[in-house]
Short mmCIF file of C-alpha atoms in Angstrom, two decimals:
data_model
loop_
_atom_site.label_atom_id
_atom_site.label_comp_id
_atom_site.label_asym_id
_atom_site.label_seq_id
_atom_site.Cartn_x
_atom_site.Cartn_y
_atom_site.Cartn_z
CA UNK A 31 13.23 39.49 -0.96
CA UNK A 32 16.08 38.49 0.98
CA UNK A 33 13.89 39.05 4.28
CA UNK A 34 11.01 37.94 2.71
CA UNK A 35 12.47 34.31 2.01
CA UNK A 36 13.89 34.34 5.59
CA UNK A 37 10.59 34.94 7.12
CA UNK A 38 8.75 32.26 5.13
CA UNK A 39 11.55 29.62 6.36
CA UNK A 40 10.59 30.53 9.75
CA UNK A 41 6.92 30.27 8.89
CA UNK A 42 7.07 27.03 7.48
CA UNK A 43 8.91 25.54 10.26
CA UNK A 44 6.38 27.03 12.67
CA UNK A 45 3.25 25.97 10.43
CA UNK A 46 4.61 22.42 10.43
CA UNK A 47 5.66 22.16 14.01
CA UNK A 48 2.12 23.62 15.22
CA UNK A 49 0.41 20.72 12.52
CA UNK A 50 2.71 18.02 13.95
CA UNK A 51 1.46 19.04 17.96
CA UNK A 52 -1.90 19.73 17.36
CA UNK A 53 -2.55 16.30 15.23
CA UNK A 54 -0.83 14.39 18.61
CA UNK A 55 2.85 14.69 17.88
CA UNK A 56 3.18 11.31 16.33
CA UNK A 57 6.82 10.17 16.59
CA UNK A 58 6.31 7.92 13.83
CA UNK A 59 5.83 7.97 9.77
CA UNK A 60 3.24 10.07 8.32
CA UNK A 61 0.17 8.35 8.02
CA UNK A 62 -2.89 9.01 5.85
CA UNK A 63 -5.49 6.74 7.72
CA UNK A 64 -5.99 5.33 11.10
CA UNK A 65 -7.07 2.03 11.84
CA UNK A 66 -10.24 1.35 13.48
CA UNK A 67 -11.59 -1.81 15.12
CA UNK A 68 -14.76 -2.84 15.94
CA UNK A 69 -15.78 -5.93 18.04
CA UNK A 70 -18.25 -8.13 16.21
CA UNK A 71 -20.52 -9.23 19.19
CA UNK A 72 -21.39 -12.63 17.66
CA UNK A 73 -17.85 -14.05 16.52
CA UNK A 74 -15.82 -11.81 19.23
CA UNK A 75 -13.51 -10.41 16.00
CA UNK A 76 -12.30 -7.51 15.68
CA UNK A 77 -13.08 -6.10 12.50
CA UNK A 78 -10.63 -3.83 10.97
CA UNK A 79 -11.51 -0.56 8.69
CA UNK A 80 -9.21 2.59 7.86
CA UNK A 81 -10.59 6.36 8.32
CA UNK A 82 -8.83 8.66 6.37
CA UNK A 83 -6.99 10.91 8.79
CA UNK A 84 -3.53 12.70 7.98
CA UNK A 85 -1.33 12.12 10.77
CA UNK A 86 1.82 14.01 10.11
CA UNK A 87 5.11 11.93 11.40
CA UNK A 88 8.69 12.88 11.87
CA UNK A 89 9.18 12.65 7.91
CA UNK A 90 7.00 15.50 7.80
CA UNK A 91 8.85 17.40 9.80
CA UNK A 92 12.06 16.59 7.90
CA UNK A 93 10.76 17.61 4.82
CA UNK A 94 9.42 21.15 6.40
CA UNK A 95 12.87 21.49 8.10
CA UNK A 96 14.48 20.61 4.53
CA UNK A 97 11.92 23.13 2.59
CA UNK A 98 12.83 25.79 5.57
CA UNK A 99 16.39 25.04 4.95
CA UNK A 100 16.06 25.49 1.12
CA UNK A 101 14.37 28.67 1.81
CA UNK A 102 16.53 30.07 4.11
CA UNK A 103 19.78 29.18 2.06
CA UNK A 104 18.10 30.64 -1.05
CA UNK A 105 17.99 33.86 0.52
CA UNK A 106 21.63 34.05 0.98
CA UNK A 107 21.76 34.77 -2.89
CA UNK A 108 20.19 38.05 -2.75
CA UNK A 109 22.36 40.73 -1.35
CA UNK A 110 21.29 42.86 1.21
CA UNK A 111 20.39 46.65 -0.41
CA UNK A 112 23.52 48.94 0.14
CA UNK A 113 22.97 51.94 2.38
CA UNK A 114 23.29 54.44 -0.72
CA UNK A 115 20.72 52.71 -2.89
CA UNK A 116 18.50 52.67 0.27
CA UNK A 117 19.19 56.48 0.90
CA UNK A 118 18.23 56.82 -3.00
CA UNK A 119 14.83 55.28 -2.59
CA UNK A 120 14.37 57.59 0.06
CA UNK B 245 -40.48 -52.32 10.75
CA UNK B 246 -37.93 -55.47 11.49
CA UNK B 247 -34.53 -54.37 13.20
CA UNK B 248 -32.90 -55.19 10.11
CA UNK B 249 -34.35 -52.45 8.41
CA UNK B 250 -34.26 -49.76 11.21
CA UNK B 251 -30.11 -50.35 11.69
CA UNK B 252 -29.00 -49.16 8.51
CA UNK B 253 -31.44 -46.36 8.84
CA UNK B 254 -30.13 -45.06 12.23
CA UNK B 255 -26.58 -45.46 10.94
CA UNK B 256 -27.33 -43.21 7.77
CA UNK B 257 -28.96 -40.80 10.46
CA UNK B 258 -25.69 -40.93 12.64
CA UNK B 259 -23.49 -40.82 9.37
CA UNK B 260 -25.34 -37.53 8.11
CA UNK B 261 -25.08 -35.80 11.41
CA UNK B 262 -21.66 -36.56 11.85
CA UNK B 263 -20.70 -35.44 8.43
CA UNK B 264 -17.90 -32.72 8.59
CA UNK B 265 -19.59 -29.43 7.46
CA UNK B 266 -18.07 -27.23 4.88
CA UNK B 267 -17.92 -23.32 5.93
CA UNK B 268 -17.28 -20.58 3.71
CA UNK B 269 -15.11 -18.03 4.80
CA UNK B 270 -15.86 -15.32 2.26
CA UNK B 271 -17.43 -12.91 5.19
CA UNK B 272 -20.48 -10.77 3.99
CA UNK B 273 -20.37 -8.20 6.89
CA UNK B 274 -16.29 -7.94 6.17
CA UNK B 275 -15.02 -8.48 9.47
CA UNK B 276 -12.60 -11.02 8.63
CA UNK B 277 -8.92 -9.80 8.68
CA UNK B 278 -5.32 -10.93 8.73
CA UNK B 279 -3.18 -8.56 10.73
CA UNK B 280 0.61 -8.40 10.05
CA UNK B 281 3.62 -6.57 12.19
CA UNK B 282 7.22 -6.27 11.56
CA UNK B 283 9.51 -4.42 13.47
CA UNK B 284 11.28 -1.46 12.08
CA UNK B 285 13.72 1.09 13.47
CA UNK B 286 11.65 4.23 13.92
CA UNK B 287 8.25 2.23 14.83
CA UNK B 288 6.92 -1.22 13.91
CA UNK B 289 4.92 -1.37 10.72
CA UNK B 290 1.10 -2.57 11.10
CA UNK B 291 -1.21 -3.31 8.62
CA UNK B 292 -3.90 -5.80 8.11
CA UNK B 293 -5.93 -7.45 5.17
CA UNK B 294 -9.43 -8.26 4.65
CA UNK B 295 -9.76 -9.92 1.12
CA UNK B 296 -9.96 -13.30 2.81
CA UNK B 297 -12.04 -16.55 1.26
CA UNK B 298 -11.77 -20.07 1.51
CA UNK B 299 -13.23 -23.28 2.58
CA UNK B 300 -12.77 -25.47 5.88
CA UNK B 301 -14.34 -28.55 6.25
CA UNK B 302 -14.97 -29.09 10.16
CA UNK B 303 -16.52 -32.13 12.13
CA UNK B 304 -17.48 -30.96 15.53
CA UNK B 305 -17.43 -34.27 16.61
CA UNK B 306 -13.84 -34.90 14.79
CA UNK B 307 -12.10 -31.80 14.69
CA UNK B 308 -8.75 -33.83 14.11
CA UNK B 309 -9.99 -34.39 10.51
CA UNK B 310 -10.52 -30.70 9.46
CA UNK B 311 -9.24 -29.79 6.30
CA UNK B 312 -9.60 -26.68 4.37
CA UNK B 313 -7.71 -23.79 2.63
CA UNK B 314 -7.49 -20.15 3.31
CA UNK B 315 -6.83 -17.36 0.47
CA UNK B 316 -5.67 -13.74 1.60
CA UNK B 317 -5.11 -11.65 -1.57
CA UNK B 318 -2.56 -9.28 -1.22
CA UNK B 319 -4.45 -6.00 -2.91
CA UNK B 320 -6.31 -5.92 0.50
CA UNK B 321 -3.02 -5.44 2.61
CA UNK B 322 -2.96 -2.06 3.73
CA UNK B 323 -0.66 -0.11 5.99
CA UNK B 324 -1.24 3.69 6.89
CA UNK B 325 1.81 5.10 5.51
CA UNK B 326 0.83 5.39 1.53
CA UNK B 327 4.40 5.33 0.74
CA UNK B 328 4.99 1.84 2.54
CA UNK B 329 1.78 0.79 1.18
CA UNK B 330 3.36 1.55 -2.11
CA UNK B 331 6.44 -0.61 -1.42
CA UNK B 332 4.33 -3.40 0.16
CA UNK B 333 2.44 -4.19 -3.05
CA UNK B 334 5.66 -3.38 -5.41
CA UNK B 335 7.72 -5.88 -7.30
CA UNK B 336 10.20 -5.16 -4.40
CA UNK B 337 8.00 -6.38 -1.92
CA UNK B 338 5.35 -8.95 -2.58
CA UNK B 339 4.76 -8.34 -6.09
CA UNK B 340 1.22 -8.03 -6.05
CA UNK B 341 0.98 -8.27 -9.72
CA UNK B 342 2.49 -11.39 -10.33
CA UNK B 343 1.49 -13.05 -6.96
CA UNK B 344 -1.83 -11.93 -6.21
CA UNK B 345 -2.62 -14.35 -3.34
CA UNK B 346 -1.24 -16.02 -0.06
CA UNK B 347 -2.43 -19.48 0.70
CA UNK B 348 -2.32 -21.65 3.55
CA UNK B 349 -3.61 -25.43 2.98
CA UNK B 350 -3.95 -27.55 5.73
CA UNK B 351 -2.15 -31.14 5.76
CA UNK B 352 -2.71 -32.54 9.10
CA UNK B 353 -3.73 -31.48 12.68
CA UNK B 354 -1.72 -32.57 16.15
CA UNK B 355 -2.29 -31.94 19.87
CA UNK B 356 -6.10 -31.72 19.18
CA UNK B 357 -7.57 -30.67 22.49
CA UNK B 358 -11.26 -30.15 22.69
CA UNK B 359 -13.10 -28.23 25.49
CA UNK B 360 -17.36 -27.38 24.95
CA UNK B 361 -17.12 -25.62 21.57
CA UNK B 362 -13.29 -24.78 21.74
CA UNK B 363 -10.95 -27.08 19.65
CA UNK B 364 -6.89 -26.14 19.96
CA UNK B 365 -4.71 -27.83 17.59
CA UNK B 366 -1.74 -27.51 15.81
CA UNK B 367 -2.49 -27.30 12.15
CA UNK B 368 0.57 -28.52 9.55
CA UNK B 369 0.28 -27.12 6.33
CA UNK B 370 1.41 -25.54 3.30
CA UNK B 371 1.72 -21.46 3.38
CA UNK B 372 2.67 -20.25 0.04
CA UNK B 373 3.62 -16.62 -0.18
CA UNK B 374 5.58 -14.90 -3.29
CA UNK B 375 5.47 -18.01 -5.40
CA UNK B 376 6.97 -20.13 -2.58
CA UNK B 377 5.69 -22.68 -0.71
CA UNK B 378 6.87 -24.10 2.42
CA UNK B 379 5.67 -26.24 5.32
CA UNK B 380 4.74 -24.56 8.71
CA UNK B 381 2.97 -25.42 11.87
CA UNK B 382 0.60 -23.14 13.40
CA UNK B 383 -1.01 -22.88 16.50
CA UNK B 384 -4.84 -22.59 16.09
CA UNK B 385 -8.46 -22.43 18.04
CA UNK B 386 -11.29 -23.34 16.58
CA UNK B 387 -14.51 -21.83 17.94
CA UNK B 388 -17.85 -23.62 16.62
CA UNK B 389 -20.70 -21.68 17.22
CA UNK B 390 -23.98 -23.83 16.30
CA UNK B 391 -27.08 -22.10 15.29
CA UNK B 392 -25.51 -18.38 15.70
CA UNK B 393 -25.10 -17.99 11.61
CA UNK B 394 -28.68 -16.20 12.04
CA UNK B 395 -27.67 -13.85 14.82
CA UNK B 396 -25.08 -12.46 12.36
CA UNK B 397 -26.68 -12.62 9.24
CA UNK B 398 -30.73 -12.41 9.46
CA UNK B 399 -32.63 -14.78 7.09
CA UNK B 400 -29.94 -17.57 7.13
CA UNK B 401 -29.51 -20.36 9.22
CA UNK B 402 -26.63 -22.22 9.94
CA UNK B 403 -23.26 -22.46 12.01
CA UNK B 404 -20.04 -20.29 12.34
CA UNK B 405 -16.57 -21.12 12.89
CA UNK B 406 -14.23 -18.86 14.09
CA UNK B 407 -10.51 -19.72 13.55
CA UNK B 408 -7.57 -17.57 15.37
CA UNK B 409 -4.22 -18.35 15.13
CA UNK B 410 -1.13 -16.13 16.03
CA UNK B 411 2.18 -17.19 14.39
CA UNK B 412 5.23 -15.75 12.66
CA UNK B 413 7.14 -16.58 9.72
CA UNK B 414 10.43 -15.16 8.40
CA UNK B 415 10.35 -13.16 5.01
CA UNK B 416 13.41 -14.57 3.85
CA UNK B 417 12.05 -17.91 3.70
CA UNK B 418 9.75 -16.88 0.86
CA UNK B 419 12.53 -15.15 -1.34
CA UNK B 420 11.22 -11.36 0.01
CA UNK B 421 14.18 -9.51 -0.27
CA UNK B 422 16.59 -12.32 1.28
CA UNK B 423 19.69 -10.56 3.34
CA UNK B 424 18.25 -7.30 2.30
CA UNK B 425 17.06 -4.21 4.29
CA UNK B 426 17.23 -6.15 7.44
CA UNK B 427 18.54 -3.12 9.18
CA UNK B 428 15.27 -1.19 7.92
CA UNK B 429 12.79 -4.02 8.30
CA UNK B 430 12.41 -7.24 10.33
CA UNK B 431 13.13 -10.29 8.68
CA UNK B 432 10.31 -11.54 11.04
CA UNK B 433 6.48 -10.96 10.03
CA UNK B 434 4.48 -11.66 12.96
CA UNK B 435 0.80 -12.58 11.71
CA UNK B 436 -2.69 -12.69 13.26
CA UNK B 437 -5.72 -14.33 11.88
CA UNK B 438 -9.18 -13.78 13.06
CA UNK B 439 -11.88 -15.05 10.90
CA UNK B 440 -15.41 -16.72 10.83
CA UNK B 441 -16.79 -19.06 8.51
CA UNK B 442 -20.46 -19.74 7.91
CA UNK B 443 -21.98 -23.23 7.19
CA UNK B 444 -25.67 -22.87 5.88
CA UNK B 445 -28.18 -25.37 6.71
CA UNK B 446 -31.17 -25.73 4.21
#
């Protein structure tokens, strides 16, 4: 169990880091939409619409780090199996 | 026809021609927008509002006589971060439920300069936000586009009036978290308005 939790913690960190990098390494806050500007040719006004897009930011990385720390911390509540227990199992 | 009859007719025709036109700023194309920006430590908060309406009376022969009122609905204000969006509309910030509209109503124009279809002026008016009304002066650019409505909205004939304005307000002047969160959100709100109104001719 200890190993599983520690492995999960590493996986959470790696997955969050990879997602953050793959979506453009946004160093601001997480966004769920992006502003799209479209020029109105008659008036010259740039109209603004929002496209739904998940753009993870540093708060996303922070949450992932917190989650990983929680998993790793929880793993310390589980003891390593003792040597004689391991031998008995074999 | 006697000359005495013609003079009143000419005067009437001139008066009709020179009458101010009412421009409706409820944009059927949904292009009109107000952009707002506030500095914050990690990144500036950038958003926009498209719930714009109002009427402006504009006379191309006498732009100094321009009057009108522009309304922006608080509900239409959007920022890309969902948590910030919730805070923005909540009673902690703009309180959209209690104060659903932001308005600007003109009082007077100064430094009016016209060059072709473009008029610039310093417009003084009442800016109402979060239940507080303050008099402010805003540099405004009016662009009068005669007979251009049909190019934008087929089957309608008339003129367009484009209004652009860039200015800043202080949120504390409008009782929005006065003296609070200054380390997190700047008290200065930069605003940029780009709107087009139409005047339909029959």
